[in-house]
Tab-separated table of C-alpha atoms and ligand atoms in Angstrom:
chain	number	residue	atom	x	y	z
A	1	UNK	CA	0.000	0.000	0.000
A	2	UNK	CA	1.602	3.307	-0.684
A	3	UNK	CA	0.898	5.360	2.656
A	4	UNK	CA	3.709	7.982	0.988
A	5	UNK	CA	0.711	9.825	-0.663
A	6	UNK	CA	-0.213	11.088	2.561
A	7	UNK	CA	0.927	14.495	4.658
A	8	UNK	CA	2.682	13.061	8.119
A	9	UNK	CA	4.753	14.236	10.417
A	10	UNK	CA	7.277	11.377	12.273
A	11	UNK	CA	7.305	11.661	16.107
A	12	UNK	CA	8.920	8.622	16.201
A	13	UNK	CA	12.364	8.061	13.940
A	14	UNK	CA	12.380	4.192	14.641
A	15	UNK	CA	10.331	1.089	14.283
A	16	UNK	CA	9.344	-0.170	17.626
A	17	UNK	CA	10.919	-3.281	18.830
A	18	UNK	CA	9.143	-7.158	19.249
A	19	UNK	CA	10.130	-8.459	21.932
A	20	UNK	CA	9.365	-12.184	23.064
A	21	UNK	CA	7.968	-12.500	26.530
A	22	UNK	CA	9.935	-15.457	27.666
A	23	UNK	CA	9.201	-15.706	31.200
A	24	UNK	CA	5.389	-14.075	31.416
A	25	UNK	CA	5.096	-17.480	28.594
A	26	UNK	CA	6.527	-20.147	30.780
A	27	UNK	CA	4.783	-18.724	33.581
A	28	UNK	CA	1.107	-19.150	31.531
A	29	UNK	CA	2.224	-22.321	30.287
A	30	UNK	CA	0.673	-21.584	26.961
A	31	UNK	CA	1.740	-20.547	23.259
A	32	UNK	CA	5.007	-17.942	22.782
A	33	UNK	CA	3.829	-14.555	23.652
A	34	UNK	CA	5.580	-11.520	22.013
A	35	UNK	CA	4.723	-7.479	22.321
A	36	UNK	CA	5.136	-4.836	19.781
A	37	UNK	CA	5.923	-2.215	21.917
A	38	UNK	CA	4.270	0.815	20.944
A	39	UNK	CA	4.083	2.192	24.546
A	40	UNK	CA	7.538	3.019	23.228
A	41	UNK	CA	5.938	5.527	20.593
A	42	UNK	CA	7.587	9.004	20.929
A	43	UNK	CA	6.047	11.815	22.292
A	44	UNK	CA	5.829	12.138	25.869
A	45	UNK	CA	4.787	8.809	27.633
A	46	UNK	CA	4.387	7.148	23.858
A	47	UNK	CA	1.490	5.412	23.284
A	48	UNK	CA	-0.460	4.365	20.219
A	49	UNK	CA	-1.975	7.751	19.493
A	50	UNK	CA	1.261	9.013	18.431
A	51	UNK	CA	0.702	7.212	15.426
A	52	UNK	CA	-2.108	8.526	14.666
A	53	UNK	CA	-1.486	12.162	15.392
A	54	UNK	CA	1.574	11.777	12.863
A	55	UNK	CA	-1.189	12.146	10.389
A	56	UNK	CA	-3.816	13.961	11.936
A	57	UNK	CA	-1.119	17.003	12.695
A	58	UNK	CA	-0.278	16.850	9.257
A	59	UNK	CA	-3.075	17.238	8.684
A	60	UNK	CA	-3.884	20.433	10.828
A	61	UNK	CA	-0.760	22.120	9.810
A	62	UNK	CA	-1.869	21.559	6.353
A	63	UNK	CA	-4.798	23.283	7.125
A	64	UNK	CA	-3.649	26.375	8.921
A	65	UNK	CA	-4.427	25.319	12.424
A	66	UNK	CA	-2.605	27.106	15.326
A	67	UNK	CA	-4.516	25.343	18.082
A	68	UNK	CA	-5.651	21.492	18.256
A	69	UNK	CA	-9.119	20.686	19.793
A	70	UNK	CA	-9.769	17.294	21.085
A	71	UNK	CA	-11.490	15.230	23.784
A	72	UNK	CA	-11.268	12.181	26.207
A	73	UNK	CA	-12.087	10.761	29.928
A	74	UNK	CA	-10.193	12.671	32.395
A	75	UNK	CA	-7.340	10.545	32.655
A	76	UNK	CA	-6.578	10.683	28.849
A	77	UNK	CA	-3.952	8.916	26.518
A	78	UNK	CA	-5.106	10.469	23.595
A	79	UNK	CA	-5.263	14.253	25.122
A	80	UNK	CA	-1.681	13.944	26.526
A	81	UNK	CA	-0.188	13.091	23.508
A	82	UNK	CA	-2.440	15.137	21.376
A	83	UNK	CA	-0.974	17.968	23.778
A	84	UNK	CA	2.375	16.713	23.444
A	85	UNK	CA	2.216	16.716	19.579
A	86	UNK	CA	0.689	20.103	19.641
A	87	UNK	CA	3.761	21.538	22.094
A	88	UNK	CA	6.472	19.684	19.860
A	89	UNK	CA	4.681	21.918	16.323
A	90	UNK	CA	4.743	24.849	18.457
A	91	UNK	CA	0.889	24.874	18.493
A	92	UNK	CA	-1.618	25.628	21.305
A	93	UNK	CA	-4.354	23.046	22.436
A	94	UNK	CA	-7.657	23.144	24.322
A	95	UNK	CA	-8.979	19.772	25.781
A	96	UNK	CA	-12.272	18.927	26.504
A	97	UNK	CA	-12.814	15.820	29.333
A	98	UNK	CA	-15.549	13.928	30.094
A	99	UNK	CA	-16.511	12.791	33.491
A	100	UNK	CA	-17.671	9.464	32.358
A	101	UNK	CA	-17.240	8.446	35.989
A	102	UNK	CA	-19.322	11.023	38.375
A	103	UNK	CA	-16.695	13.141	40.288
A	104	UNK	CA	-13.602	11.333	38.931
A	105	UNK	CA	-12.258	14.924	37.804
A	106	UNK	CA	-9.764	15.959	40.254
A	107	UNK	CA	-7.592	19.008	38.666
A	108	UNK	CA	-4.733	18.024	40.903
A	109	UNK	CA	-4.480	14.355	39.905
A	110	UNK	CA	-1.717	12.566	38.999
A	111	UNK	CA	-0.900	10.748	35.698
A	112	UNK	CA	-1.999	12.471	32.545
A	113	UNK	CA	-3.687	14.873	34.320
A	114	UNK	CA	-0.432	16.044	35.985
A	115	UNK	CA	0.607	15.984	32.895
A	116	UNK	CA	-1.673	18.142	31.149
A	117	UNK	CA	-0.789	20.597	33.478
A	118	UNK	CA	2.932	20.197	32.988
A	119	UNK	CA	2.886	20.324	29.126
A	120	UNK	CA	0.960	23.962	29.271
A	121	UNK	CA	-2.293	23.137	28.238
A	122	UNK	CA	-4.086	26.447	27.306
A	123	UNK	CA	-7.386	25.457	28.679
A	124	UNK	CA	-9.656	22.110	29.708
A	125	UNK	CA	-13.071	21.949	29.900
A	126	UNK	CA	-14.751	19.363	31.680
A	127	UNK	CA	-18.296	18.156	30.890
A	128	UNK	CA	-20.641	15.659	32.133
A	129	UNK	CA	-20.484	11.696	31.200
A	130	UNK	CA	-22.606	11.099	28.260
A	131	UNK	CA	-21.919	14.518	26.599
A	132	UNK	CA	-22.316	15.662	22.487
A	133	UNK	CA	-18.053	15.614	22.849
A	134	UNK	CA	-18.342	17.013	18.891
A	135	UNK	CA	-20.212	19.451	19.763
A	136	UNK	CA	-18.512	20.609	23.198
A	137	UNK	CA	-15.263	20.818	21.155
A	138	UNK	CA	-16.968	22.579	18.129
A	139	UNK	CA	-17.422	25.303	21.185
A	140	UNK	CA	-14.393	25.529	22.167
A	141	UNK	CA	-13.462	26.055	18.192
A	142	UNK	CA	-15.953	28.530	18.047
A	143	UNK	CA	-13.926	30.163	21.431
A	144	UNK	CA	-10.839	29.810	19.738
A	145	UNK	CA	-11.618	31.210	16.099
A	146	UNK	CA	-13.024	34.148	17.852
A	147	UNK	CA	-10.087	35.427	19.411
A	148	UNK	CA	-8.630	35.498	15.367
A	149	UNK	CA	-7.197	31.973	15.275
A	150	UNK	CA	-7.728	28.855	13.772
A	151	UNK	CA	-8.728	25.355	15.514
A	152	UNK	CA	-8.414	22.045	14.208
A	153	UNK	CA	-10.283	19.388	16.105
A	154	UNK	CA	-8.974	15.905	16.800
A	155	UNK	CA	-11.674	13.388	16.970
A	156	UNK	CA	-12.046	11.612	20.386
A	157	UNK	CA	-9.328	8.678	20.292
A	158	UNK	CA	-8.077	10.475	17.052
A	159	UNK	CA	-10.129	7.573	15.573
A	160	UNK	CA	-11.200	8.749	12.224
A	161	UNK	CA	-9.987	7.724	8.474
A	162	UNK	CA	-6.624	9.775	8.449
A	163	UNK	CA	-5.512	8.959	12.092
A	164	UNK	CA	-6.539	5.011	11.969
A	165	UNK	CA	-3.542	5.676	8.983
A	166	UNK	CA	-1.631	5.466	11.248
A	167	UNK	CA	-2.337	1.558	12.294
A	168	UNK	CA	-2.571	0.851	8.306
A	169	UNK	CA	0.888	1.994	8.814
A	170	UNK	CA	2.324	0.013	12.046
A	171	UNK	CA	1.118	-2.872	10.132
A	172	UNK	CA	3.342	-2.599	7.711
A	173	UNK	CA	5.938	-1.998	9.858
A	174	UNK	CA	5.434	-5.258	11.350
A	175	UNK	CA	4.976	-7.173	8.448
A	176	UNK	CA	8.825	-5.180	7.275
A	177	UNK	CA	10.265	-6.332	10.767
A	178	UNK	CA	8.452	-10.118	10.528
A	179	UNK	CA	10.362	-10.354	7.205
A	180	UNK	CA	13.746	-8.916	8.468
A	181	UNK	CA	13.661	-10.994	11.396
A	182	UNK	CA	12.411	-14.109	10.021
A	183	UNK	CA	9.565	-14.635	12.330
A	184	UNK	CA	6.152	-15.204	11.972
A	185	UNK	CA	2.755	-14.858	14.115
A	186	UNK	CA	-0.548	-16.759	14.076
A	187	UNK	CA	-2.226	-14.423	16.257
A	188	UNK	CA	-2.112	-10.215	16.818
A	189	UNK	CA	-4.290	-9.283	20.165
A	190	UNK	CA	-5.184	-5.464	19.885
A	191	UNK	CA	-7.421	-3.449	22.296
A	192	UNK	CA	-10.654	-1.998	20.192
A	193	UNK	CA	-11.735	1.648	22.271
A	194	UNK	CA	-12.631	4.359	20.069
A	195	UNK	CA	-11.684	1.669	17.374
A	196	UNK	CA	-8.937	3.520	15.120
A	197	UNK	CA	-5.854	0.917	16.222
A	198	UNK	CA	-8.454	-1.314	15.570
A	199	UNK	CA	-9.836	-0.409	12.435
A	200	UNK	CA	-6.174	0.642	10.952
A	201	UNK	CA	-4.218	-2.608	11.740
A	202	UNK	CA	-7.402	-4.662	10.414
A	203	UNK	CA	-7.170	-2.519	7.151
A	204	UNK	CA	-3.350	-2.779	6.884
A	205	UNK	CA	-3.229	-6.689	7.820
A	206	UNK	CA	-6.220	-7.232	5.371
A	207	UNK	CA	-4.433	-5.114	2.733
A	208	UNK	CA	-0.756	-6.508	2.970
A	209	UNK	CA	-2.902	-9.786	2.714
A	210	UNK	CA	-0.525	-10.708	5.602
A	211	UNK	CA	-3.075	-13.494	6.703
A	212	UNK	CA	-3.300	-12.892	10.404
A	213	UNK	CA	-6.031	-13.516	12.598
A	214	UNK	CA	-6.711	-10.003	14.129
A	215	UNK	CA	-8.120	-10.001	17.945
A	216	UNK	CA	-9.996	-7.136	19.646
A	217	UNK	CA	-10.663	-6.911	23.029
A	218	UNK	CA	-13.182	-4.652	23.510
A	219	UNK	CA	-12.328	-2.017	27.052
A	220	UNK	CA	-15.892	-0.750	26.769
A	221	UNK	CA	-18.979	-2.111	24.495
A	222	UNK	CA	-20.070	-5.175	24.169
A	223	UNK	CA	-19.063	-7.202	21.077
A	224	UNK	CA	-22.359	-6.173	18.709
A	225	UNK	CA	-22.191	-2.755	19.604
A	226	UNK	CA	-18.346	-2.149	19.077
A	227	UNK	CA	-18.869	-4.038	15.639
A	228	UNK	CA	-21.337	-1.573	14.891
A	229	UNK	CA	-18.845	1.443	15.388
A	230	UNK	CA	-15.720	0.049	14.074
A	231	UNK	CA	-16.926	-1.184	10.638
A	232	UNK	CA	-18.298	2.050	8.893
A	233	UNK	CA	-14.643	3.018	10.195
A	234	UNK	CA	-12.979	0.070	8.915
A	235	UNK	CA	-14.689	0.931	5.198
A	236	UNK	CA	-13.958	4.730	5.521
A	237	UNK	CA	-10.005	3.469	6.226
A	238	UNK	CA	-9.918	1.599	3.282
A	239	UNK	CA	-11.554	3.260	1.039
A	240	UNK	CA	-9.137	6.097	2.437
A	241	UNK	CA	-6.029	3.948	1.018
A	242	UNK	CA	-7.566	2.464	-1.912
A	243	UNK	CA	-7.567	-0.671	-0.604
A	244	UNK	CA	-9.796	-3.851	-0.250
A	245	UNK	CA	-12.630	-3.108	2.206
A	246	UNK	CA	-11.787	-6.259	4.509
A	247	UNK	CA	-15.126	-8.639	5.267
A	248	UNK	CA	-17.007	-8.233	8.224
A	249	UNK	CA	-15.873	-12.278	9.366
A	250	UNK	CA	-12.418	-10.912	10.296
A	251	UNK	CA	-13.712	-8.406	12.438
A	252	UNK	CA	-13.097	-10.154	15.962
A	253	UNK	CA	-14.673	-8.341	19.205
A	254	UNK	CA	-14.347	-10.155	22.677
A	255	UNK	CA	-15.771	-8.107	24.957
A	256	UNK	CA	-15.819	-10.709	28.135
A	257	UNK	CA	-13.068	-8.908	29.678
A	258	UNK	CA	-14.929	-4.972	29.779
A	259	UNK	CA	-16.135	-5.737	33.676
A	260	UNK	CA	-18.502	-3.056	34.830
A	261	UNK	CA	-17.651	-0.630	32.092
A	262	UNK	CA	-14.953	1.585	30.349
A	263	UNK	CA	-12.061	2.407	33.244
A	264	UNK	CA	-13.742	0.223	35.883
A	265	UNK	CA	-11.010	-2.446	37.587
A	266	UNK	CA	-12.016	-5.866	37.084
A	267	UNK	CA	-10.022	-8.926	38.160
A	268	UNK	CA	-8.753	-10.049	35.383
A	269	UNK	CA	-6.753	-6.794	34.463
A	270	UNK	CA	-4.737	-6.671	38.132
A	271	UNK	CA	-3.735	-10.116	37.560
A	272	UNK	CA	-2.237	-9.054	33.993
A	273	UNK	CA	-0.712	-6.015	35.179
A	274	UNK	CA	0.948	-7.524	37.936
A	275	UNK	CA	1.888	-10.597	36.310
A	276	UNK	CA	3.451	-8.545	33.236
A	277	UNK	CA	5.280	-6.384	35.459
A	278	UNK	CA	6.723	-8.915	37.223
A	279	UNK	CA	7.485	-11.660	35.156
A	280	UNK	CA	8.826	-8.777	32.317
A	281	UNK	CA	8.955	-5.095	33.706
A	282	UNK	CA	6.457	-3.841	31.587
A	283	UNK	CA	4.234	-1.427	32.626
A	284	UNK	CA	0.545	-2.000	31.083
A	285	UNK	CA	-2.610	0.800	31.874
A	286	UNK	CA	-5.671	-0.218	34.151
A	287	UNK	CA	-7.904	1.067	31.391
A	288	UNK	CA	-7.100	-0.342	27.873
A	289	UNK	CA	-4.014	-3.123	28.048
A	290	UNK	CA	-4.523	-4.067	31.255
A	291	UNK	CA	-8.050	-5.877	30.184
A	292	UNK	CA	-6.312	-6.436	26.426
A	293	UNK	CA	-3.939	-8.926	28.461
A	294	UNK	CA	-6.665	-10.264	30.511
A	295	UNK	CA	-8.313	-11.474	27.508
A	296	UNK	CA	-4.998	-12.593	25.883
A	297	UNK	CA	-4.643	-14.459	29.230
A	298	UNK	CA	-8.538	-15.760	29.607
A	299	UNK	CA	-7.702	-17.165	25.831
A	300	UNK	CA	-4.446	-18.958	26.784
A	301	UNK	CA	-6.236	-20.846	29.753
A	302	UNK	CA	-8.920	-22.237	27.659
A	303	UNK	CA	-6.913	-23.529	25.382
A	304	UNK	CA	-7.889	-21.314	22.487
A	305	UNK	CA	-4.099	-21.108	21.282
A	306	UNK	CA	-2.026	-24.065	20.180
A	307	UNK	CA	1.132	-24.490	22.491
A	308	UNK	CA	3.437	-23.975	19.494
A	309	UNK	CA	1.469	-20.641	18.062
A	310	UNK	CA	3.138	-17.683	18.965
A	311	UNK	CA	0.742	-14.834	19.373
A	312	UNK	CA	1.670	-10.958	19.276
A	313	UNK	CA	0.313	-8.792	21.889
A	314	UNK	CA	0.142	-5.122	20.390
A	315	UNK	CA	0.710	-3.115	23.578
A	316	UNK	CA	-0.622	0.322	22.868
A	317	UNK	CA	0.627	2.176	26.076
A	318	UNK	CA	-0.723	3.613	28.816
A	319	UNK	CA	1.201	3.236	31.657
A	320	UNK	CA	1.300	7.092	32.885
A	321	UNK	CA	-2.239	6.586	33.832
A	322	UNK	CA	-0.893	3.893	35.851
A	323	UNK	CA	0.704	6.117	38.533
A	324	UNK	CA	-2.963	7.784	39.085
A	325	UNK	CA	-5.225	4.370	39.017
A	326	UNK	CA	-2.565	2.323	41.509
A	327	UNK	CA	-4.963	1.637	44.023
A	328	UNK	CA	-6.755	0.336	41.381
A	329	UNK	CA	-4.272	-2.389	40.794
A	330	UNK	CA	-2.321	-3.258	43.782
A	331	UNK	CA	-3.860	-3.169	47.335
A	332	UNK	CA	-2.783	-0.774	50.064
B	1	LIG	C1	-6.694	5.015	23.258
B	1	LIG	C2	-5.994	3.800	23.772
B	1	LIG	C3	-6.344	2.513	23.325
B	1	LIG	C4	-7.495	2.262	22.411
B	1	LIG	O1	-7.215	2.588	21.084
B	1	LIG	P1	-8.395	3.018	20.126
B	1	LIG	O2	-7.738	3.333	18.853
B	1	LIG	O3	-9.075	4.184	20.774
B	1	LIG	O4	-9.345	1.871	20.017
B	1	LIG	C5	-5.618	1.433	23.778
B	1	LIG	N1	-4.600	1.597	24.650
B	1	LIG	C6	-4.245	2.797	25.120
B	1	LIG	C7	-3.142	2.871	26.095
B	1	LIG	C8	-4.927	3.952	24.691
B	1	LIG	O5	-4.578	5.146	25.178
């Protein structure tokens, strides 16, 4: 696929490494387990949306934008680095949060919301779970392009057809590094939120006709209703690239491992988090890889996996969140 067509700007001069997770492996017993680690993005903290906002800034700068718009839940991946992106082009940004969880806005919090703080956000708005987040950010546009300036907004998750180019894209990296290392996968676990990791790395996988079972673990919906979201995305993507739209049987949504809802603890996640951590020393979020692994793990103990598959765990960051959920993960 040629992704060189398209306006980007690289926030991250390297591929990001595989690594096999020897030890977390033995100690589940089941298939080889290996991470592309894309917490390892650039940007501050890294994370997946740093792929996407490669394109989506583009994009904006393209456009004459001097201040990025964009929303999430108050502990935010995707506003961090969209603020981090914006900081690095010497542009201004306005974030809009949702409470999704009554009260769970604390200005002085720690993780990405110390963060936002720290990287000079020019103003956050927060707003009531359940909110019209377009149309609280086309607000704060409205704000902005009175004062004589010129907003962009960044769609929540930066999950549209020009950031999920950036997953089209990490695809392909893989697919480079599986053929420069000689190895090969028979299953790719990804987490499916907003959907645009999803969406992208379906698209790219599909596209490079790379033949890869493609996972999702859903963090928030259940499995009809995420389906519902992500494949009018997955078309859009495609028809974006000019490539094949890829059939709705290879879109895969488990969405067992979602708990009470989007950010709420659930069992399964502390065991993964702890277990990664200390079996490997890597850091995974309470909110989106934290329940990705659960299901990875859930999968492994009923024997969905054959002992000689080896299956790659896409680990899309998080772990600055991490520092403000820990009571949500270890006990006092
Ligand atoms: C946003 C996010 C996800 C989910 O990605 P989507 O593209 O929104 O589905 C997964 N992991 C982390 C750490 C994130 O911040």
């Amino acid at each position: 696929m040629n992704l060189g067509r398209f306006k980007r700007r690289i926030y991250t001069p390297y591929y990001t490494p595989i690594q096999e997770l020897k030890r977390f492996s033995e100690a589940l017993g089941g298939p080889k387990v290996f991470a592309k680690r894309d917490d390892l993005l650039g940007l501050s903290g890294g994370g997946n949306k740093t792929r996407k906002l490669e394109f989506l800034v583009a994009d904006a700068l393209d456009k004459g934008a001097d201040t990025l718009v964009t929303c999430g839940a108050v502990q935010s991946n995707h506003c961090r680095l969209t603020l981090a992106a914006a900081v690095k082009e010497g542009l201004k940004c306005r974030l809009v949060l949702e409470e999704r969880i009554p009260g769970s806005y604390d200005p002085n919090a720690s993780g990405n919301n110390f963060l936002f703080r720290m990287l000079g956000v020019e103003a956050i708005t927060v707003v009531p779970g359940g909110s019209d987040m377009m149309a609280e950010m086309k607000k704060i546009a409205r704000e902005v392009e009175s004062l004589g300036r010129q907003a962009y907004i960044v769609p929540g998750g930066g999950s549209n057809e020009i950031g999920s180019l950036g997953y089209v894209q990490c695809a392909q990296e893989l697919q480079q590094q599986m053929f420069d290392y000689g190895m090969d996968f028979d299953y790719i676990v990804v987490p499916s939120g907003s959907g645009g990791t999803h969406a992208g790395f379906l698209v790219g996988v599909y596209g490079n006709n790379m033949n890869i079972p493609v996972l999702g673990v859903s963090v928030s919906r259940s499995t009809d209703v995420q389906i519902e979201k992500l494949y009018p995305l997955i078309k859009s993507v495609a028809t974006h690239v000019g490539c094949p739209i890829p059939p709705m049987e290879k879109v895969i949504v488990y969405d067992e491992y979602v708990g009470e809802g989007y950010g709420r603890p659930t069992d399964g996640m502390k065991e993964a988090v702890q277990l990664l951590a200390q079996t490997e020393a890597i850091l995974l979020d309470t909110v989106y890889t934290g329940k990705q692994m659960a299901g990875l793990i859930d999968l492994v103990r009923k024997g969905f996996f054959k002992p000689t598959d080896k299956v790659l765990f896409l680990h899309t960051g998080g772990a600055p969140s991490l520092y403000h959920y820990s009571k949500s993960v270890l006990p006092d």
